[in-house]
Amino acid sequence: MTAKRILMGNEAIAFGAMKAGLQVASGYPGTPSTEVMETIASHASKYGIYAEWATNEKVALETAVGAAYSGANTLVTMKQVGLNVASDPLMSLSYIGVKGSLVILVSDDPGPHSSQTEQDTRAFGHFSNIPVLDPSTPQEAYDMAKLAFKLSHEMEIPVILRTTTRVSHGCADVVTEDIEQADRDIEGYVKEPRWTIFPKLTAQRHPWLEDLQVRLSDRFSDLFSENTFNSITKGNSRIGIASSGVSSLYAKEAIKDHSETLSHFKVATIYPFPEKAALEFLSDITDLIVIEELDPYLEEQFLQLIGKHHLNVNVYGKKKGHFPVSGEYDVDAVIDGVNSSLQAMNTDFPLLNHSTPVVARENIPPLPVRPPTFCAGCMHRTVFYAFKKAAAKLKKENGKGTVFSGDIGCYTLGNAQPLNMVDTCLCMGAGISMAAGLSHTQQYQDGNYAKQVAFIGDSTFFHSGIAAMISAVYNNADITLAVLDNRTTAMTGHQPHPGIGLTAMGKPTKAIDIAEVLRSCGVELVETIGADDLGECINMAKKAIEYEGPSAVVFKGKCVGITKATGQYVIDEDKCTGCNFCVSQLGCPAIFSMSSGIPQIQDNCTGCSLCAQVCPSDAIVLREVLQ
């Protein structure tokens, strides 16, 4: 039985995977990939699937590999920067292959909307010799998830299913099929020399891996006639367009009035490049326009093929400056790129017209400026402010400064004004390692040093903070670690982690205590404190900073995104002096200045009391007190 339902692209992938016989799933949350695992976890018990959030992407992939070695159908999910973390096992895995099936869902973030990079996973597939599928719609995401499992099982190699934000988070009607209970009759692990990688095995498997790329390229060329993932539409001119992923939709929309004239080559099986189909397409083309977000991956594949076969085809893409080399595309950006290419061809072909907007751009009022900041009542604001005050005290007392190394997550927002408390931020877990590195500089050794403080969240601590802290202790780094433990993975949607006591499938489990982990890592000063009392937080921050050698404070509090407000504060205008200290010091979105000079507190106040604690006039009180 089939049914049509409105699904997000990520949900469609989850349903496609479950329809394909998924048995084991592991992942680490990261926008825009998170909803794939969330959907699977919410259906896992119903269909007999095992699903888990791992501590990081490397662990997630290795877990899935272990299950696949037993013959299970497995899926691992992550975002594009997570693939960097998982790259170590990934590169070796391509040589060994798998027995069951293994699909690696990686979501790229053109824009970027919520990432520190705009890297392109298509190139990673090429780098690691792992096939890549690139859907352009939620329906294709569903269908290609099934294809990925089929290919992985057939070729005994992992398959990357790569999406971008508009596919992952776009919603559309998707035709789905009934899902059967997952088959638990897994063959089990069978000892084979193949599962243990050694130089001799690598040398034996490399030719197999290279031959596989050729066979897959031919297979993907055949897919042009087998389904609609890949397609070639012939036009009656010598101008052709090639595209992949969501850019194929933009291209289709941009040239809709010229579809009988312009040929269109839509590539969904992106790596290995389907050379035979591409050669067939190029046989009728003299000018090729390549439309793709992020890297010029397709463009380079075509340039290599054209050079290899000495074809007389001009290529227009990113390398000649006709399309932006970064950022997210839309139909208007594609039309501009196509027109730039047509002008360079000096052809009689008419330029494409932009659609007429319902409201002229010049008549659209500007949106209000909304700089990123912590939620009203977020415990992180209290901790950052406490360290700011503690560092200022120490600077006054002994003249030594403080450097604050941040990390990836909600606490990255500590760099925003007026807190301005993140001096470095690179990737997950790097705050600790960078603080350690800074502590070992010549400046430190000369005695004219700044104390190093690293901030990290609870989920990120488990992701990659533990190894960094062990290294810091081992190498006598003089750093203070502040763990901002709000009891969830907040930035990606409140997924559980090892410190929560709950699994991805909602089952109770042992909660790992962060403070105990730190002590077991050799940190001698480890304190745990609630994040409600600013004065206590300042004293604890000062104590930890003053400690010589690695020290750590675990600040525990609530994430206001998943808890109810405890009250609401208001301004007692009879006491308020209009100093606006509460506004200028904290940057809380619940408080804003008025022309009258008396600030106002909005209904999104959650009752954290931080503003009341900093007010020099005691003019901020709970609403019921004022009444």
Short mmCIF file of N, CA and C in Angstrom, two decimals, residues 397-498:
data_model
loop_
_atom_site.label_atom_id
_atom_site.label_comp_id
_atom_site.label_asym_id
_atom_site.label_seq_id
_atom_site.Cartn_x
_atom_site.Cartn_y
_atom_site.Cartn_z
N GLU A 397 43.36 43.07 40.72
CA GLU A 397 44.16 42.63 41.87
C GLU A 397 45.60 42.31 41.50
N ASN A 398 45.81 41.62 40.36
CA ASN A 398 47.18 41.18 40.05
C ASN A 398 47.66 41.59 38.66
N GLY A 399 46.82 42.28 37.92
CA GLY A 399 47.23 42.79 36.63
C GLY A 399 47.24 41.79 35.50
N LYS A 400 46.86 40.53 35.78
CA LYS A 400 46.90 39.50 34.74
C LYS A 400 45.57 39.45 33.99
N GLY A 401 45.68 39.30 32.69
CA GLY A 401 44.49 39.24 31.87
C GLY A 401 43.96 37.82 31.75
N THR A 402 42.90 37.67 30.99
CA THR A 402 42.26 36.37 30.78
C THR A 402 41.86 36.24 29.31
N VAL A 403 42.12 35.07 28.74
CA VAL A 403 41.69 34.78 27.37
C VAL A 403 40.59 33.73 27.44
N PHE A 404 39.51 33.96 26.71
CA PHE A 404 38.36 33.06 26.76
C PHE A 404 38.22 32.31 25.43
N SER A 405 38.35 31.00 25.50
CA SER A 405 38.20 30.17 24.30
C SER A 405 36.83 29.52 24.30
N GLY A 406 36.05 29.78 23.26
CA GLY A 406 34.69 29.26 23.18
C GLY A 406 34.62 27.95 22.44
N ASP A 407 33.42 27.52 22.15
CA ASP A 407 33.22 26.25 21.45
C ASP A 407 31.96 26.35 20.60
N ILE A 408 31.62 25.26 19.90
CA ILE A 408 30.47 25.26 19.00
C ILE A 408 29.22 24.84 19.77
N GLY A 409 28.20 25.65 19.68
CA GLY A 409 26.94 25.36 20.37
C GLY A 409 26.30 26.66 20.77
N CYS A 410 25.30 26.60 21.66
CA CYS A 410 24.65 27.83 22.10
C CYS A 410 25.65 28.82 22.68
N TYR A 411 26.63 28.29 23.40
CA TYR A 411 27.60 29.14 24.08
C TYR A 411 28.50 29.91 23.13
N THR A 412 28.47 29.58 21.82
CA THR A 412 29.17 30.41 20.84
C THR A 412 28.64 31.84 20.90
N LEU A 413 27.35 31.96 21.29
CA LEU A 413 26.72 33.27 21.35
C LEU A 413 27.31 34.14 22.45
N GLY A 414 28.18 33.59 23.27
CA GLY A 414 28.86 34.39 24.28
C GLY A 414 29.75 35.46 23.67
N ASN A 415 30.00 35.36 22.34
CA ASN A 415 30.83 36.38 21.71
C ASN A 415 30.05 37.66 21.43
N ALA A 416 28.71 37.59 21.52
CA ALA A 416 27.89 38.75 21.18
C ALA A 416 28.03 39.84 22.24
N GLN A 417 27.87 41.06 21.79
CA GLN A 417 27.86 42.17 22.73
C GLN A 417 26.56 42.15 23.54
N PRO A 418 26.53 42.56 24.75
CA PRO A 418 27.62 43.23 25.45
C PRO A 418 28.53 42.26 26.21
N LEU A 419 28.26 40.95 26.17
CA LEU A 419 29.10 40.03 26.94
C LEU A 419 30.51 39.97 26.36
N ASN A 420 30.62 39.72 25.02
CA ASN A 420 31.93 39.73 24.36
C ASN A 420 32.91 38.82 25.07
N MET A 421 32.52 37.56 25.26
CA MET A 421 33.28 36.64 26.10
C MET A 421 33.86 35.45 25.33
N VAL A 422 33.95 35.51 24.02
CA VAL A 422 34.56 34.43 23.25
C VAL A 422 35.67 35.02 22.40
N ASP A 423 36.92 34.72 22.77
CA ASP A 423 38.06 35.25 22.03
C ASP A 423 38.51 34.32 20.92
N THR A 424 38.25 32.99 21.07
CA THR A 424 38.57 32.05 19.99
C THR A 424 37.41 31.06 19.86
N CYS A 425 37.17 30.59 18.65
CA CYS A 425 36.18 29.54 18.41
C CYS A 425 36.51 28.88 17.08
N LEU A 426 36.75 27.57 17.08
CA LEU A 426 37.19 26.89 15.86
C LEU A 426 36.27 25.74 15.50
N CYS A 427 36.15 24.76 16.35
CA CYS A 427 35.31 23.61 16.08
C CYS A 427 35.00 22.94 17.42
N MET A 428 34.20 21.88 17.39
CA MET A 428 33.75 21.25 18.64
C MET A 428 34.93 20.67 19.41
N GLY A 429 35.03 21.04 20.67
CA GLY A 429 36.09 20.55 21.52
C GLY A 429 37.38 21.34 21.46
N ALA A 430 37.50 22.22 20.46
CA ALA A 430 38.76 22.93 20.25
C ALA A 430 39.02 23.99 21.31
N GLY A 431 37.98 24.45 21.99
CA GLY A 431 38.19 25.48 23.00
C GLY A 431 39.17 25.04 24.06
N ILE A 432 39.04 23.79 24.51
CA ILE A 432 39.94 23.26 25.55
C ILE A 432 41.36 23.14 25.00
N SER A 433 41.48 22.55 23.83
CA SER A 433 42.82 22.33 23.25
C SER A 433 43.51 23.65 22.93
N MET A 434 42.74 24.61 22.43
CA MET A 434 43.35 25.90 22.09
C MET A 434 43.77 26.65 23.34
N ALA A 435 42.95 26.55 24.38
CA ALA A 435 43.34 27.17 25.65
C ALA A 435 44.64 26.55 26.16
N ALA A 436 44.75 25.23 26.02
CA ALA A 436 45.98 24.55 26.44
C ALA A 436 47.16 25.02 25.60
N GLY A 437 46.95 25.15 24.30
CA GLY A 437 48.01 25.62 23.43
C GLY A 437 48.45 27.03 23.79
N LEU A 438 47.48 27.88 24.05
CA LEU A 438 47.80 29.25 24.44
C LEU A 438 48.60 29.29 25.74
N SER A 439 48.30 28.34 26.64
CA SER A 439 48.98 28.35 27.94
C SER A 439 50.44 27.95 27.82
N HIS A 440 50.81 27.32 26.72
CA HIS A 440 52.19 26.86 26.55
C HIS A 440 53.03 27.80 25.68
N THR A 441 52.55 28.97 25.42
CA THR A 441 53.32 29.88 24.57
C THR A 441 54.48 30.49 25.34
N GLN A 442 55.38 31.10 24.60
CA GLN A 442 56.54 31.72 25.22
C GLN A 442 56.13 32.81 26.19
N GLN A 443 55.01 33.49 25.82
CA GLN A 443 54.53 34.56 26.68
C GLN A 443 54.20 34.03 28.06
N TYR A 444 53.63 32.83 28.09
CA TYR A 444 53.29 32.20 29.37
C TYR A 444 54.54 31.84 30.14
N GLN A 445 55.49 31.28 29.42
CA GLN A 445 56.70 30.81 30.09
C GLN A 445 57.52 31.95 30.65
N ASP A 446 57.38 33.13 30.08
CA ASP A 446 58.11 34.29 30.60
C ASP A 446 57.43 34.89 31.81
N GLY A 447 56.28 34.34 32.20
CA GLY A 447 55.59 34.84 33.38
C GLY A 447 54.66 35.99 33.13
N ASN A 448 54.63 36.47 31.90
CA ASN A 448 53.74 37.57 31.57
C ASN A 448 52.55 37.02 30.79
N TYR A 449 51.74 36.24 31.49
CA TYR A 449 50.73 35.49 30.78
C TYR A 449 49.32 35.89 31.19
N ALA A 450 48.38 35.49 30.33
CA ALA A 450 46.97 35.64 30.65
C ALA A 450 46.43 34.26 31.00
N LYS A 451 45.57 34.19 31.97
CA LYS A 451 44.97 32.91 32.33
C LYS A 451 44.03 32.47 31.22
N GLN A 452 44.06 31.18 30.91
CA GLN A 452 43.23 30.63 29.84
C GLN A 452 41.96 29.99 30.42
N VAL A 453 40.83 30.40 29.88
CA VAL A 453 39.55 29.84 30.28
C VAL A 453 38.86 29.28 29.05
N ALA A 454 38.40 28.04 29.13
CA ALA A 454 37.68 27.40 28.02
C ALA A 454 36.23 27.15 28.44
N PHE A 455 35.31 27.45 27.53
CA PHE A 455 33.89 27.16 27.76
C PHE A 455 33.47 26.00 26.86
N ILE A 456 32.63 25.12 27.39
CA ILE A 456 32.12 24.04 26.57
C ILE A 456 30.75 23.63 27.12
N GLY A 457 29.90 23.11 26.27
CA GLY A 457 28.58 22.65 26.70
C GLY A 457 28.62 21.19 27.14
N ASP A 458 27.52 20.73 27.71
CA ASP A 458 27.48 19.36 28.23
C ASP A 458 27.56 18.33 27.10
N SER A 459 26.78 18.51 26.05
CA SER A 459 26.82 17.54 24.94
C SER A 459 28.18 17.57 24.24
N THR A 460 28.71 18.78 24.05
CA THR A 460 30.00 18.90 23.38
C THR A 460 31.13 18.34 24.24
N PHE A 461 30.98 18.41 25.57
CA PHE A 461 31.98 17.80 26.45
C PHE A 461 32.10 16.31 26.13
N PHE A 462 30.95 15.64 25.98
CA PHE A 462 31.00 14.22 25.65
C PHE A 462 31.47 14.00 24.21
N HIS A 463 31.12 14.93 23.31
CA HIS A 463 31.49 14.80 21.89
C HIS A 463 32.99 14.76 21.71
N SER A 464 33.69 15.79 22.21
CA SER A 464 35.13 15.84 21.96
C SER A 464 35.89 16.59 23.04
N GLY A 465 35.23 16.88 24.15
CA GLY A 465 35.91 17.60 25.20
C GLY A 465 36.76 16.73 26.10
N ILE A 466 36.38 15.47 26.26
CA ILE A 466 37.07 14.61 27.23
C ILE A 466 38.53 14.37 26.81
N ALA A 467 38.74 14.01 25.57
CA ALA A 467 40.11 13.75 25.11
C ALA A 467 40.96 15.01 25.21
N ALA A 468 40.36 16.16 24.89
CA ALA A 468 41.10 17.42 24.96
C ALA A 468 41.49 17.71 26.40
N MET A 469 40.60 17.41 27.34
CA MET A 469 40.90 17.69 28.75
C MET A 469 41.98 16.75 29.27
N ILE A 470 41.93 15.50 28.86
CA ILE A 470 42.99 14.56 29.26
C ILE A 470 44.35 15.05 28.78
N SER A 471 44.39 15.54 27.55
CA SER A 471 45.65 16.05 27.01
C SER A 471 46.12 17.26 27.78
N ALA A 472 45.18 18.15 28.15
CA ALA A 472 45.54 19.35 28.91
C ALA A 472 46.13 18.98 30.27
N VAL A 473 45.52 17.98 30.93
CA VAL A 473 46.02 17.55 32.23
C VAL A 473 47.39 16.89 32.08
N TYR A 474 47.49 16.02 31.10
CA TYR A 474 48.73 15.28 30.86
C TYR A 474 49.91 16.22 30.61
N ASN A 475 49.61 17.32 29.91
CA ASN A 475 50.68 18.25 29.54
C ASN A 475 50.76 19.48 30.44
N ASN A 476 50.14 19.38 31.62
CA ASN A 476 50.25 20.45 32.63
C ASN A 476 49.82 21.81 32.10
N ALA A 477 48.77 21.84 31.33
CA ALA A 477 48.26 23.12 30.83
C ALA A 477 47.55 23.86 31.97
N ASP A 478 47.83 25.13 32.09
CA ASP A 478 47.23 25.94 33.16
C ASP A 478 45.95 26.57 32.62
N ILE A 479 44.87 25.77 32.65
CA ILE A 479 43.61 26.25 32.08
C ILE A 479 42.48 26.02 33.08
N THR A 480 41.43 26.80 32.91
CA THR A 480 40.19 26.59 33.66
C THR A 480 39.09 26.25 32.67
N LEU A 481 38.39 25.16 32.95
CA LEU A 481 37.30 24.75 32.07
C LEU A 481 35.97 25.07 32.75
N ALA A 482 35.09 25.72 32.01
CA ALA A 482 33.73 25.96 32.47
C ALA A 482 32.78 25.12 31.61
N VAL A 483 32.14 24.13 32.23
CA VAL A 483 31.17 23.30 31.51
C VAL A 483 29.79 23.88 31.76
N LEU A 484 29.13 24.29 30.71
CA LEU A 484 27.81 24.90 30.81
C LEU A 484 26.77 23.81 30.57
N ASP A 485 26.34 23.23 31.67
CA ASP A 485 25.51 22.02 31.61
C ASP A 485 24.03 22.39 31.78
N ASN A 486 23.34 22.53 30.66
CA ASN A 486 21.90 22.85 30.73
C ASN A 486 21.04 21.62 30.46
N ARG A 487 21.65 20.44 30.60
CA ARG A 487 20.94 19.17 30.61
C ARG A 487 20.29 18.79 29.27
N THR A 488 20.88 19.25 28.16
CA THR A 488 20.33 18.88 26.86
C THR A 488 21.30 19.30 25.77
N THR A 489 21.06 18.83 24.56
CA THR A 489 21.78 19.33 23.39
C THR A 489 20.89 20.41 22.79
N ALA A 490 21.06 21.63 23.26
CA ALA A 490 20.04 22.66 23.02
C ALA A 490 20.04 23.18 21.59
N MET A 491 21.22 23.45 21.03
CA MET A 491 21.28 24.15 19.75
C MET A 491 20.59 23.38 18.63
N THR A 492 20.61 22.05 18.69
CA THR A 492 20.06 21.26 17.59
C THR A 492 18.65 20.75 17.85
N GLY A 493 18.08 21.10 19.01
CA GLY A 493 16.69 20.69 19.22
C GLY A 493 16.44 19.82 20.42
N HIS A 494 17.37 19.89 21.42
CA HIS A 494 17.14 19.23 22.71
C HIS A 494 17.18 17.71 22.66
N GLN A 495 18.19 17.19 21.99
CA GLN A 495 18.39 15.75 22.00
C GLN A 495 19.08 15.35 23.31
N PRO A 496 18.84 14.12 23.79
CA PRO A 496 19.53 13.65 25.00
C PRO A 496 21.01 13.35 24.70
N HIS A 497 21.80 13.27 25.77
CA HIS A 497 23.21 12.89 25.64
C HIS A 497 23.59 12.05 26.85
N PRO A 498 24.83 11.54 26.93
CA PRO A 498 25.17 10.60 28.01
C PRO A 498 24.99 11.14 29.42
#
